Amino acid sequence: MRTLIDVRNVSKTFGGVVANHDISLKVPEGEITGLIGPNGSGKTTLFNCIVGNHPIDSGSIVFQDREITTFTVQKIARLGLLRTFQQTHIYGNMNCIQNMLISVPHRTEGYSDMFRPYRREAYERVDELLEFVGLYSKRKLQAGDLSFGQQKLLEFAMALMNGPKVLLLDEPTAGINPTLINGLIDRLKRANQELGITLFVIEHNMRVIMNLAEHIYCLAHGELLAQGSPNEIQNDQRVIDAYLGAH
Ligand SMILES: Nc1ncnc2c1ncn2[C@@H]1O[C@H](COP(=O)(O)OP(=O)(O)OP(=O)(O)O)[C@@H](O)[C@H]1O
Ligand SMILES: [Mg+2]
């Protein structure tokens, strides 16, 4: 399997805090890879490093055999590497359709297009993806009036609008009602299998990540502690101790 994202010896500190120390990992194309670890272990920081949100102190990040270590967020997004946030980033006073449309940097083609900036295909794609995440009936509602779980689904659909090759999802099920989690897992799997999107997923819900990911990396104190199949990770004493020690 081809490696899509290759994180090589990445370190990142904030003042005296070592958030990531010498982390190396690979995200294979077409798969769902998991990232777990106790609170503060450096998971979100690693996502921020990969997508170009912070400059890293040392190491390198390669995407599709191309070094992207110093690229801007926008340039990395244009290559097809996108992330969602632990806290949702939606515009509460716009409806779902408008949020979906503005999530894509759009191009107008001269004067004749000025009053019709979005193409019919864009609206069709919005409808398809809102249907895909189960929000079609809410499409004209202000995003701020959606429930928190629905806002996360909207953010997921907004990321899909960009046709990413790979999506980094930061705790997609956090705050979602347990009865709705299975539906979300199903959508993530379908995005992977039907839309061919590689997923790299941070998750605290062990049941979810064990069910979703083919390979899991575990961080602790900013370092890579363990990696393996869900079964190997579940039975890894170092992982069990890291979680118990964190509480
Ligand atoms: N912008 C920042 N400035 C200073 N310190 C930061 C910054 N971002 C993260 N940190 C620190 O880096 C460490 C790792 O934080 P990070 O958010 O990556 O953890 P996490 O594994 O995502 O945790 P959680 O599971 O709670 O979301 C923490 O000690 C945090 O306080
Ligand atoms: Mg985090």
mmCIF file of C-alpha atoms and ligand atoms in Angstrom:
data_model
loop_
_atom_site.group_PDB
_atom_site.id
_atom_site.type_symbol
_atom_site.label_atom_id
_atom_site.label_comp_id
_atom_site.label_asym_id
_atom_site.label_seq_id
_atom_site.Cartn_x
_atom_site.Cartn_y
_atom_site.Cartn_z
ATOM 1 C CA MET A 1 0.000 0.000 0.000
ATOM 2 C CA ARG A 2 1.362 3.405 -0.947
ATOM 3 C CA THR A 3 2.160 5.847 1.854
ATOM 4 C CA LEU A 4 0.145 9.046 1.497
ATOM 5 C CA ILE A 5 1.411 10.974 4.526
ATOM 6 C CA ASP A 6 4.875 10.253 5.854
ATOM 7 C CA VAL A 7 5.687 11.972 9.155
ATOM 8 C CA ARG A 8 9.424 11.764 9.751
ATOM 9 C CA ASN A 9 10.972 12.522 13.139
ATOM 10 C CA VAL A 10 8.691 15.486 13.815
ATOM 11 C CA SER A 11 9.252 17.557 16.958
ATOM 12 C CA LYS A 12 7.285 20.575 18.112
ATOM 13 C CA THR A 13 7.650 22.555 21.346
ATOM 14 C CA PHE A 14 5.632 25.459 22.746
ATOM 15 C CA GLY A 15 7.932 27.388 25.068
ATOM 16 C CA GLY A 16 9.059 24.708 27.491
ATOM 17 C CA VAL A 17 6.310 22.219 26.559
ATOM 18 C CA VAL A 18 7.377 19.375 24.288
ATOM 19 C CA ALA A 19 4.108 18.665 22.462
ATOM 20 C CA ASN A 20 5.579 16.300 19.846
ATOM 21 C CA HIS A 21 8.935 14.589 20.217
ATOM 22 C CA ASP A 22 10.587 12.760 17.333
ATOM 23 C CA ILE A 23 7.343 11.304 15.974
ATOM 24 C CA SER A 24 7.475 9.107 12.866
ATOM 25 C CA LEU A 25 4.392 7.507 11.375
ATOM 26 C CA LYS A 26 2.810 6.659 8.035
ATOM 27 C CA VAL A 27 -0.738 7.015 6.748
ATOM 28 C CA PRO A 28 -1.312 4.523 3.912
ATOM 29 C CA GLU A 29 -3.468 5.475 0.936
ATOM 30 C CA GLY A 30 -7.057 4.228 0.972
ATOM 31 C CA GLU A 31 -7.032 3.147 4.593
ATOM 32 C CA ILE A 32 -8.412 4.444 7.883
ATOM 33 C CA THR A 33 -5.610 5.081 10.371
ATOM 34 C CA GLY A 34 -6.246 5.924 14.021
ATOM 35 C CA LEU A 35 -4.431 8.208 16.455
ATOM 36 C CA ILE A 36 -5.110 7.778 20.166
ATOM 37 C CA GLY A 37 -3.515 8.888 23.400
ATOM 38 C CA PRO A 38 -4.411 10.522 26.724
ATOM 39 C CA ASN A 39 -5.411 14.212 26.951
ATOM 40 C CA GLY A 40 -2.465 16.468 26.202
ATOM 41 C CA SER A 41 -0.427 13.704 24.550
ATOM 42 C CA GLY A 42 0.102 15.763 21.381
ATOM 43 C CA LYS A 43 -2.499 14.435 18.939
ATOM 44 C CA THR A 44 -4.043 17.746 17.862
ATOM 45 C CA THR A 45 -0.590 19.315 17.707
ATOM 46 C CA LEU A 46 0.521 16.610 15.278
ATOM 47 C CA PHE A 47 -2.504 17.326 13.052
ATOM 48 C CA ASN A 48 -1.662 21.027 13.182
ATOM 49 C CA CYS A 49 1.913 20.235 12.163
ATOM 50 C CA ILE A 50 0.799 18.031 9.245
ATOM 51 C CA VAL A 51 -1.629 20.565 7.756
ATOM 52 C CA GLY A 52 0.775 23.486 8.089
ATOM 53 C CA ASN A 53 -0.861 25.278 11.018
ATOM 54 C CA HIS A 54 2.382 25.547 12.949
ATOM 55 C CA PRO A 55 5.959 25.474 11.756
ATOM 56 C CA ILE A 56 7.684 22.383 13.170
ATOM 57 C CA ASP A 57 10.989 22.534 15.061
ATOM 58 C CA SER A 58 12.593 19.562 13.321
ATOM 59 C CA GLY A 59 11.773 16.613 11.101
ATOM 60 C CA SER A 60 9.826 16.570 7.859
ATOM 61 C CA ILE A 61 6.378 15.837 6.485
ATOM 62 C CA VAL A 62 5.936 14.229 3.090
ATOM 63 C CA PHE A 63 2.601 14.023 1.263
ATOM 64 C CA GLN A 64 2.394 11.905 -1.883
ATOM 65 C CA ASP A 65 6.183 11.753 -2.112
ATOM 66 C CA ARG A 66 6.461 15.537 -1.964
ATOM 67 C CA GLU A 67 7.931 17.365 0.996
ATOM 68 C CA ILE A 68 5.323 19.801 2.389
ATOM 69 C CA THR A 69 7.055 20.714 5.670
ATOM 70 C CA THR A 70 7.160 24.439 4.979
ATOM 71 C CA PHE A 71 3.992 24.756 2.863
ATOM 72 C CA THR A 72 1.134 27.022 3.980
ATOM 73 C CA VAL A 73 -2.246 25.636 5.104
ATOM 74 C CA GLN A 74 -3.809 26.866 1.852
ATOM 75 C CA LYS A 75 -1.211 25.219 -0.340
ATOM 76 C CA ILE A 76 -1.524 21.938 1.558
ATOM 77 C CA ALA A 77 -5.339 22.097 1.299
ATOM 78 C CA ARG A 78 -5.056 22.599 -2.465
ATOM 79 C CA LEU A 79 -3.034 19.379 -2.656
ATOM 80 C CA GLY A 80 -6.016 17.558 -1.117
ATOM 81 C CA LEU A 81 -4.971 17.286 2.526
ATOM 82 C CA LEU A 82 -7.669 18.700 4.819
ATOM 83 C CA ARG A 83 -8.580 18.558 8.476
ATOM 84 C CA THR A 84 -11.584 19.152 10.716
ATOM 85 C CA PHE A 85 -11.318 20.711 14.156
ATOM 86 C CA GLN A 86 -11.912 19.522 17.710
ATOM 87 C CA GLN A 87 -14.227 22.561 17.996
ATOM 88 C CA THR A 88 -16.390 22.989 14.908
ATOM 89 C CA HIS A 89 -15.628 25.789 12.456
ATOM 90 C CA ILE A 90 -18.948 26.710 10.898
ATOM 91 C CA TYR A 91 -20.732 30.031 10.341
ATOM 92 C CA GLY A 92 -23.682 29.971 12.727
ATOM 93 C CA ASN A 93 -25.622 32.763 11.027
ATOM 94 C CA MET A 94 -25.535 31.181 7.587
ATOM 95 C CA ASN A 95 -27.644 28.226 6.551
ATOM 96 C CA CYS A 96 -26.198 24.801 5.755
ATOM 97 C CA ILE A 97 -26.184 25.355 1.997
ATOM 98 C CA GLN A 98 -24.293 28.642 2.363
ATOM 99 C CA ASN A 99 -21.764 27.043 4.721
ATOM 100 C CA MET A 100 -21.204 24.274 2.187
ATOM 101 C CA LEU A 101 -20.726 26.725 -0.691
ATOM 102 C CA ILE A 102 -18.239 28.943 1.092
ATOM 103 C CA SER A 103 -16.187 25.951 2.214
ATOM 104 C CA VAL A 104 -14.771 25.735 -1.307
ATOM 105 C CA PRO A 105 -12.590 28.549 -2.639
ATOM 106 C CA HIS A 106 -14.686 29.309 -5.732
ATOM 107 C CA ARG A 107 -13.726 30.819 -9.027
ATOM 108 C CA THR A 108 -15.843 33.173 -11.071
ATOM 109 C CA GLU A 109 -15.296 33.370 -14.777
ATOM 110 C CA GLY A 110 -15.487 37.058 -15.623
ATOM 111 C CA TYR A 111 -18.300 39.590 -15.625
ATOM 112 C CA SER A 112 -21.050 37.334 -16.936
ATOM 113 C CA ASP A 113 -20.538 35.092 -13.940
ATOM 114 C CA MET A 114 -20.621 37.833 -11.317
ATOM 115 C CA PHE A 115 -24.241 37.358 -10.335
ATOM 116 C CA ARG A 116 -24.095 33.606 -10.618
ATOM 117 C CA PRO A 117 -20.902 32.854 -8.740
ATOM 118 C CA TYR A 118 -21.696 29.241 -7.944
ATOM 119 C CA ARG A 119 -22.297 26.748 -10.695
ATOM 120 C CA ARG A 120 -25.302 24.469 -10.774
ATOM 121 C CA GLU A 121 -22.984 21.519 -10.180
ATOM 122 C CA ALA A 122 -21.867 23.097 -6.906
ATOM 123 C CA TYR A 123 -25.470 23.245 -5.681
ATOM 124 C CA GLU A 124 -26.007 19.657 -6.795
ATOM 125 C CA ARG A 125 -22.912 18.539 -4.915
ATOM 126 C CA VAL A 126 -24.130 20.423 -1.813
ATOM 127 C CA ASP A 127 -27.449 18.561 -1.959
ATOM 128 C CA GLU A 128 -25.745 15.190 -2.482
ATOM 129 C CA LEU A 129 -23.358 15.658 0.410
ATOM 130 C CA LEU A 130 -25.990 17.042 2.795
ATOM 131 C CA GLU A 131 -28.043 13.974 1.930
ATOM 132 C CA PHE A 132 -24.958 11.799 2.519
ATOM 133 C CA VAL A 133 -24.520 13.111 6.077
ATOM 134 C CA GLY A 134 -28.268 13.082 6.772
ATOM 135 C CA LEU A 135 -28.761 16.864 6.872
ATOM 136 C CA TYR A 136 -30.703 17.411 3.661
ATOM 137 C CA SER A 137 -33.951 18.222 5.473
ATOM 138 C CA LYS A 138 -32.073 20.831 7.550
ATOM 139 C CA ARG A 139 -30.351 22.458 4.578
ATOM 140 C CA LYS A 140 -32.093 25.849 4.929
ATOM 141 C CA LEU A 141 -31.676 26.049 8.686
ATOM 142 C CA GLN A 142 -29.084 28.386 10.170
ATOM 143 C CA ALA A 143 -26.056 26.297 11.081
ATOM 144 C CA GLY A 144 -26.072 27.842 14.576
ATOM 145 C CA ASP A 145 -29.491 26.291 15.182
ATOM 146 C CA LEU A 146 -28.297 22.757 14.458
ATOM 147 C CA SER A 147 -27.486 20.479 17.377
ATOM 148 C CA PHE A 148 -23.799 20.046 18.183
ATOM 149 C CA GLY A 149 -23.743 16.593 16.573
ATOM 150 C CA GLN A 150 -25.405 17.971 13.448
ATOM 151 C CA GLN A 151 -22.849 20.783 13.329
ATOM 152 C CA LYS A 152 -20.089 18.173 13.321
ATOM 153 C CA LEU A 153 -21.800 16.358 10.471
ATOM 154 C CA LEU A 154 -22.068 19.663 8.592
ATOM 155 C CA GLU A 155 -18.371 20.304 9.104
ATOM 156 C CA PHE A 156 -17.624 16.819 7.783
ATOM 157 C CA ALA A 157 -19.773 17.497 4.699
ATOM 158 C CA MET A 158 -18.014 20.869 4.216
ATOM 159 C CA ALA A 159 -14.660 19.100 4.162
ATOM 160 C CA LEU A 160 -16.026 16.593 1.627
ATOM 161 C CA MET A 161 -17.103 19.516 -0.620
ATOM 162 C CA ASN A 162 -13.427 20.056 -1.357
ATOM 163 C CA GLY A 163 -12.980 16.526 -2.707
ATOM 164 C CA PRO A 164 -10.034 15.767 -0.416
ATOM 165 C CA LYS A 165 -7.649 12.861 -0.947
ATOM 166 C CA VAL A 166 -7.144 12.617 2.782
ATOM 167 C CA LEU A 167 -9.102 13.973 5.736
ATOM 168 C CA LEU A 168 -7.710 14.404 9.229
ATOM 169 C CA LEU A 169 -10.608 14.162 11.681
ATOM 170 C CA ASP A 170 -10.071 15.459 15.207
ATOM 171 C CA GLU A 171 -12.460 13.571 17.509
ATOM 172 C CA PRO A 172 -15.381 13.244 15.084
ATOM 173 C CA THR A 173 -17.641 11.552 17.641
ATOM 174 C CA ALA A 174 -16.911 13.811 20.633
ATOM 175 C CA GLY A 175 -20.162 15.188 22.005
ATOM 176 C CA ILE A 176 -22.291 13.022 19.763
ATOM 177 C CA ASN A 177 -25.132 11.059 21.317
ATOM 178 C CA PRO A 178 -24.096 7.389 21.621
ATOM 179 C CA THR A 179 -27.155 6.306 19.644
ATOM 180 C CA LEU A 180 -26.020 8.427 16.689
ATOM 181 C CA ILE A 181 -22.400 7.294 16.789
ATOM 182 C CA ASN A 182 -23.010 4.133 14.768
ATOM 183 C CA GLY A 183 -24.509 6.207 11.964
ATOM 184 C CA LEU A 184 -21.447 8.436 11.978
ATOM 185 C CA ILE A 185 -19.064 5.454 11.892
ATOM 186 C CA ASP A 186 -21.016 4.149 8.933
ATOM 187 C CA ARG A 187 -20.667 7.493 7.100
ATOM 188 C CA LEU A 188 -16.941 7.649 7.771
ATOM 189 C CA LYS A 189 -16.535 4.129 6.392
ATOM 190 C CA ARG A 190 -18.588 5.028 3.330
ATOM 191 C CA ALA A 191 -16.519 8.164 2.724
ATOM 192 C CA ASN A 192 -13.476 5.902 2.808
ATOM 193 C CA GLN A 193 -14.866 3.065 0.689
ATOM 194 C CA GLU A 194 -17.215 4.815 -1.732
ATOM 195 C CA LEU A 195 -15.540 8.202 -2.108
ATOM 196 C CA GLY A 196 -12.031 6.742 -1.784
ATOM 197 C CA ILE A 197 -10.932 9.215 0.903
ATOM 198 C CA THR A 198 -8.054 8.200 3.144
ATOM 199 C CA LEU A 199 -8.861 8.986 6.795
ATOM 200 C CA PHE A 200 -6.577 9.751 9.719
ATOM 201 C CA VAL A 201 -8.739 9.919 12.836
ATOM 202 C CA ILE A 202 -8.081 11.122 16.393
ATOM 203 C CA GLU A 203 -10.526 9.454 18.722
ATOM 204 C CA HIS A 204 -10.995 8.988 22.460
ATOM 205 C CA ASN A 205 -13.857 6.547 22.067
ATOM 206 C CA MET A 206 -12.075 3.188 22.010
ATOM 207 C CA ARG A 207 -15.058 1.289 20.666
ATOM 208 C CA VAL A 208 -15.240 3.677 17.710
ATOM 209 C CA ILE A 209 -11.567 3.608 16.805
ATOM 210 C CA MET A 210 -11.264 -0.157 17.210
ATOM 211 C CA ASN A 211 -14.215 -0.572 14.850
ATOM 212 C CA LEU A 212 -13.009 2.009 12.340
ATOM 213 C CA ALA A 213 -9.237 1.899 11.965
ATOM 214 C CA GLU A 214 -7.063 -0.708 10.323
ATOM 215 C CA HIS A 215 -3.911 0.547 12.036
ATOM 216 C CA ILE A 216 -3.630 2.637 15.195
ATOM 217 C CA TYR A 217 -0.854 4.831 16.574
ATOM 218 C CA CYS A 218 -0.803 5.735 20.264
ATOM 219 C CA LEU A 219 0.925 8.841 21.642
ATOM 220 C CA ALA A 220 1.838 9.507 25.273
ATOM 221 C CA HIS A 221 3.631 12.604 26.585
ATOM 222 C CA GLY A 222 4.270 13.772 23.022
ATOM 223 C CA GLU A 223 5.995 10.574 21.955
ATOM 224 C CA LEU A 224 4.917 7.613 19.882
ATOM 225 C CA LEU A 225 4.245 4.910 22.461
ATOM 226 C CA ALA A 226 2.883 2.046 20.380
ATOM 227 C CA GLN A 227 1.349 1.118 17.051
ATOM 228 C CA GLY A 228 -0.464 -1.886 15.661
ATOM 229 C CA SER A 229 -3.764 -3.417 14.645
ATOM 230 C CA PRO A 230 -6.782 -2.637 16.873
ATOM 231 C CA ASN A 231 -6.327 -6.010 18.514
ATOM 232 C CA GLU A 232 -2.630 -5.449 19.202
ATOM 233 C CA ILE A 233 -3.268 -1.954 20.589
ATOM 234 C CA GLN A 234 -6.112 -3.107 22.827
ATOM 235 C CA ASN A 235 -3.854 -5.708 24.405
ATOM 236 C CA ASP A 236 -0.711 -3.576 24.605
ATOM 237 C CA GLN A 237 0.182 -3.143 28.266
ATOM 238 C CA ARG A 238 1.965 0.180 27.571
ATOM 239 C CA VAL A 239 -1.234 1.603 26.061
ATOM 240 C CA ILE A 240 -3.368 0.343 28.922
ATOM 241 C CA ASP A 241 -0.935 1.844 31.464
ATOM 242 C CA ALA A 242 -0.806 5.196 29.620
ATOM 243 C CA TYR A 243 -4.598 5.512 29.825
ATOM 244 C CA LEU A 244 -4.829 4.352 33.422
ATOM 245 C CA GLY A 245 -1.924 6.603 34.430
ATOM 246 C CA ALA A 246 -3.676 9.573 32.845
ATOM 247 C CA HIS A 247 -6.691 9.373 35.135
HETATM 248 N N1 LIG B 1 -0.707 26.694 20.784
HETATM 249 C C1 LIG B 1 -0.184 26.149 21.903
HETATM 250 N N2 LIG B 1 0.535 26.876 22.774
HETATM 251 C C2 LIG B 1 1.083 26.330 23.890
HETATM 252 N N3 LIG B 1 0.936 25.036 24.225
HETATM 253 C C3 LIG B 1 0.216 24.261 23.400
HETATM 254 C C4 LIG B 1 -0.378 24.764 22.200
HETATM 255 N N4 LIG B 1 -1.023 23.747 21.576
HETATM 256 C C5 LIG B 1 -0.841 22.659 22.352
HETATM 257 N N5 LIG B 1 -0.090 22.972 23.443
HETATM 258 C C6 LIG B 1 0.337 22.025 24.506
HETATM 259 O O1 LIG B 1 0.855 20.866 23.866
HETATM 260 C C7 LIG B 1 0.458 19.685 24.566
HETATM 261 C C8 LIG B 1 -0.277 18.755 23.618
HETATM 262 O O2 LIG B 1 -1.547 19.326 23.324
HETATM 263 P P1 LIG B 1 -2.534 18.719 22.225
HETATM 264 O O3 LIG B 1 -3.656 19.675 22.066
HETATM 265 O O4 LIG B 1 -1.762 18.363 21.017
HETATM 266 O O5 LIG B 1 -3.020 17.378 22.959
HETATM 267 P P2 LIG B 1 -4.139 16.319 22.521
HETATM 268 O O6 LIG B 1 -3.468 14.974 22.530
HETATM 269 O O7 LIG B 1 -4.828 16.741 21.301
HETATM 270 O O8 LIG B 1 -5.115 16.383 23.788
HETATM 271 P P3 LIG B 1 -6.742 16.211 23.883
HETATM 272 O O9 LIG B 1 -6.988 14.737 23.814
HETATM 273 O O10 LIG B 1 -7.051 16.763 25.240
HETATM 274 O O11 LIG B 1 -7.354 16.993 22.766
HETATM 275 C C9 LIG B 1 -0.361 20.155 25.768
HETATM 276 O O12 LIG B 1 0.467 20.190 26.879
HETATM 277 C C10 LIG B 1 -0.834 21.538 25.345
HETATM 278 O O13 LIG B 1 -1.044 22.350 26.463
HETATM 279 MG MG MG B 2 -6.775 17.319 20.880
#
